[in-house]
Amino acid sequence: YLIKWLPNTIGPIHNHGGRDCNIFVLKGKLRENIYQKIPDNGYYMVDMKILQSYQSSYINDTIGKHSIHNLNNSNSWSLHYYH
């Protein structure tokens, strides 16, 4: 999937339904926050990555849930491969 991130957009915390996800930033600067669940009480952040153009990341449900934040004041673009 090709995803266009509007300026300063923050996506919700989510998982990938048992699939693996590879993320490749084509243009821009994204922050990926990775979370673990607190039983009956929300989430806590366990890691954070800054991804610039031509950098990649990988996540699956074992690693945790994540959210993506476009750090730019302009559009960012990323390619997501689910398998």
Coordinates of C-alpha atoms in Angstrom, one line a residue:
Y1 CA 0.0 0.0 0.0
L2 CA 1.2 3.5 -0.8
I3 CA 0.2 5.9 2.0
K4 CA 0.2 9.6 1.8
W5 CA 0.6 11.2 5.3
L6 CA -0.8 14.7 5.5
P7 CA 1.3 17.4 7.4
N8 CA 1.7 16.6 11.1
T9 CA -0.8 13.7 10.9
I10 CA -0.8 11.2 13.8
G11 CA -2.3 7.8 13.0
P12 CA -4.1 5.8 15.8
I13 CA -2.5 3.0 17.8
H14 CA -3.2 -0.2 15.8
N15 CA -2.0 -3.8 15.2
H16 CA -1.9 -5.7 11.9
G17 CA -4.3 -8.6 12.5
G18 CA -1.5 -11.3 12.7
R19 CA 0.3 -10.1 9.6
D20 CA 3.9 -8.8 9.3
C21 CA 4.3 -5.3 8.1
N22 CA 7.4 -3.8 6.4
I23 CA 7.4 0.0 6.1
F24 CA 9.6 2.0 3.7
V25 CA 9.6 5.8 3.7
L26 CA 9.7 7.2 0.2
K27 CA 9.6 10.9 1.1
G28 CA 9.5 12.8 4.4
K29 CA 10.1 12.0 8.0
L30 CA 7.9 9.7 10.1
R31 CA 8.0 8.7 13.8
E32 CA 6.9 5.2 14.7
N33 CA 5.9 4.7 18.3
I34 CA 5.7 1.1 19.4
Y35 CA 3.4 0.1 22.3
Q36 CA 2.5 -2.9 24.6
K37 CA -0.9 -3.3 26.2
I38 CA -1.5 -2.8 29.9
P39 CA -4.3 -5.3 30.8
D40 CA -7.6 -3.4 31.1
N41 CA -5.7 -0.1 31.3
G42 CA -4.4 1.1 27.8
Y43 CA -0.9 1.1 26.4
Y44 CA 2.6 2.1 27.3
M45 CA 5.3 3.1 24.8
V46 CA 8.3 0.6 24.6
D47 CA 10.2 2.0 21.6
M48 CA 10.3 4.9 19.1
K49 CA 12.0 5.2 15.7
I50 CA 12.5 8.2 13.5
L51 CA 12.3 7.1 9.8
Q52 CA 13.6 9.4 7.1
S53 CA 13.5 9.0 3.4
Y54 CA 14.8 5.6 2.2
Q55 CA 14.7 4.1 5.7
S56 CA 12.5 1.2 6.7
S57 CA 11.0 -0.5 9.7
Y58 CA 9.3 -3.8 10.5
I59 CA 6.5 -4.7 12.9
N60 CA 4.2 -7.6 13.8
D61 CA 1.7 -8.2 16.6
T62 CA 4.4 -10.0 18.7
I63 CA 6.5 -6.8 18.7
G64 CA 3.5 -4.7 19.6
K65 CA 1.1 -2.2 18.3
H66 CA 2.2 1.1 16.7
S67 CA 1.2 4.5 15.6
I68 CA 2.8 6.7 12.9
H69 CA 3.3 10.4 13.1
N70 CA 4.3 12.6 10.1
L71 CA 6.9 15.0 11.5
N72 CA 6.9 17.2 8.4
N73 CA 4.9 20.4 7.7
S74 CA 4.4 18.8 4.2
N75 CA 3.1 15.5 2.9
S76 CA 5.2 12.3 3.6
W77 CA 4.9 9.1 1.6
S78 CA 5.5 5.5 2.7
L79 CA 5.1 2.1 1.2
H80 CA 3.6 -0.7 3.4
Y81 CA 3.9 -4.4 2.6
Y82 CA 1.7 -6.7 4.6
H83 CA 2.4 -10.5 4.6

